[in-house]
CSV table of C-alpha atoms in Angstrom, one decimal:
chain,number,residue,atom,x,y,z
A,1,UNK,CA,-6.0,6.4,-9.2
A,2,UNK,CA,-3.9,9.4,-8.5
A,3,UNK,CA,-0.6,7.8,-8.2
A,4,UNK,CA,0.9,4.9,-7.9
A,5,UNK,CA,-0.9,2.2,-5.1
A,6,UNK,CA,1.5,-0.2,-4.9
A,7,UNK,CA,4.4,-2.1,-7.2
A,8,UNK,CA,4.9,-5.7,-7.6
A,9,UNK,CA,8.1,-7.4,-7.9
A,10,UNK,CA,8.7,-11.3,-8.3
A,11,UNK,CA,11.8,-12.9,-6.9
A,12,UNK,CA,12.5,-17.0,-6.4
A,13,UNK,CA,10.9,-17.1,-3.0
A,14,UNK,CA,8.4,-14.4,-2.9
A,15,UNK,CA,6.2,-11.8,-4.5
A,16,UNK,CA,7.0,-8.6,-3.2
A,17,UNK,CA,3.6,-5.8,-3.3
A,18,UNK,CA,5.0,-2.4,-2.1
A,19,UNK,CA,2.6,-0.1,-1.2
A,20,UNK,CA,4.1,3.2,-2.1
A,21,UNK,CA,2.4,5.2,1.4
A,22,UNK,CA,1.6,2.0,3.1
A,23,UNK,CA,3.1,4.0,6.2
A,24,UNK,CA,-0.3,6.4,6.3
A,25,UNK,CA,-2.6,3.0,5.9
A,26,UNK,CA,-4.5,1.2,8.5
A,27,UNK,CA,-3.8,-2.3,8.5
A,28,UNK,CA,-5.9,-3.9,11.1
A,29,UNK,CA,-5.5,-7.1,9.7
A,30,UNK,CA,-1.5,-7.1,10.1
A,31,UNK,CA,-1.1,-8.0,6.2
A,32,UNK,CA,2.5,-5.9,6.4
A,33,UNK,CA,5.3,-7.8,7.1
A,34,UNK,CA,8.2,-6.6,5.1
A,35,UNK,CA,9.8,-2.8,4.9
A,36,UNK,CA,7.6,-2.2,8.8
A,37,UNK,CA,10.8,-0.1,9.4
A,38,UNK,CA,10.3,2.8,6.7
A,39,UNK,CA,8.5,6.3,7.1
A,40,UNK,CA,6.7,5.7,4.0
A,41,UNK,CA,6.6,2.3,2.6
A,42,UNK,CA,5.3,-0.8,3.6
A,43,UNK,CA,5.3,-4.2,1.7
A,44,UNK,CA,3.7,-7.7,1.8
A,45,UNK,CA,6.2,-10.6,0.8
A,46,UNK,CA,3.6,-13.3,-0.4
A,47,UNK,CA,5.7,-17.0,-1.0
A,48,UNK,CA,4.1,-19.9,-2.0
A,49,UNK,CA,1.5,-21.1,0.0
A,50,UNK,CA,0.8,-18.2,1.7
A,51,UNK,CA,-2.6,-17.6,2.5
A,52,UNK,CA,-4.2,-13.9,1.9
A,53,UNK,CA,-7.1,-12.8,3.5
A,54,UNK,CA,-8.6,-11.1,0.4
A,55,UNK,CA,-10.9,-9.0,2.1
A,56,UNK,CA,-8.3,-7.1,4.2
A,57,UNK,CA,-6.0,-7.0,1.1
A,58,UNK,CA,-8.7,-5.5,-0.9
A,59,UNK,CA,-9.4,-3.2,2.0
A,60,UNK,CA,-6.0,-2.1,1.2
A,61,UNK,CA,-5.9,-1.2,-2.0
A,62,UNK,CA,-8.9,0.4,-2.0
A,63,UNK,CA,-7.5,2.6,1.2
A,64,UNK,CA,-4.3,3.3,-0.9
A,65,UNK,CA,-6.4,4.9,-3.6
A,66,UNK,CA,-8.7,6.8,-1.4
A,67,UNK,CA,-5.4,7.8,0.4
A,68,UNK,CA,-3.6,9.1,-3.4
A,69,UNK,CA,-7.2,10.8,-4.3
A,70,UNK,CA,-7.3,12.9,-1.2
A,71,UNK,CA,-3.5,14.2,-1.4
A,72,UNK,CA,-4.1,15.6,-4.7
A,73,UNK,CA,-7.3,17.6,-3.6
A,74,UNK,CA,-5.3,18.7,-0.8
A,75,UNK,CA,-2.7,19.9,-3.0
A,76,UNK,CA,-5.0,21.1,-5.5
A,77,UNK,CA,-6.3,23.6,-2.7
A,78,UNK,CA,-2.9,24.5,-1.5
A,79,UNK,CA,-1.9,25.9,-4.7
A,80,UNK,CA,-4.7,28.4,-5.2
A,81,UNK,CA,-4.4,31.8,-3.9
């Protein structure tokens, strides 16, 4: 998909799912709660019986992808003379 979407990392009390220009994604659904502070990231910290509303997460991902597909055309154009 262009790039990378987001990265997973697994720690004792969490799941950790960075999403690598979360910063430039809508999130309606408030799913971000973890790295809020960063121009470019923004992560979800998932711990056990967390509930995920799979819709908005899938929203997400899909965003994410549409997000990485559309900076390479754009710097596809940029580079031609």
């Amino acid at each position: 998909h262009d790039g990378i979407i987001c990265t997973g990392e697994t720690y004792k009390a969490a799941v950790k799912l960075t999403f690598a220009k979360g910063a430039a994604l809508d999130d309606p659904s408030n799913l971000f709660n973890s790295s809020l502070e960063g121009n470019v990231r923004r992560a979800l910290d998932i711990r056990e019986g967390d509930q995920l509303d799979e819709e908005a997460f899938k929203s997400l991902i899909r965003e994410a992808a549409l997000l990485n597909t559309s900076s390479k055309m754009k710097r596809r154009k940029s580079t031609k003379p």
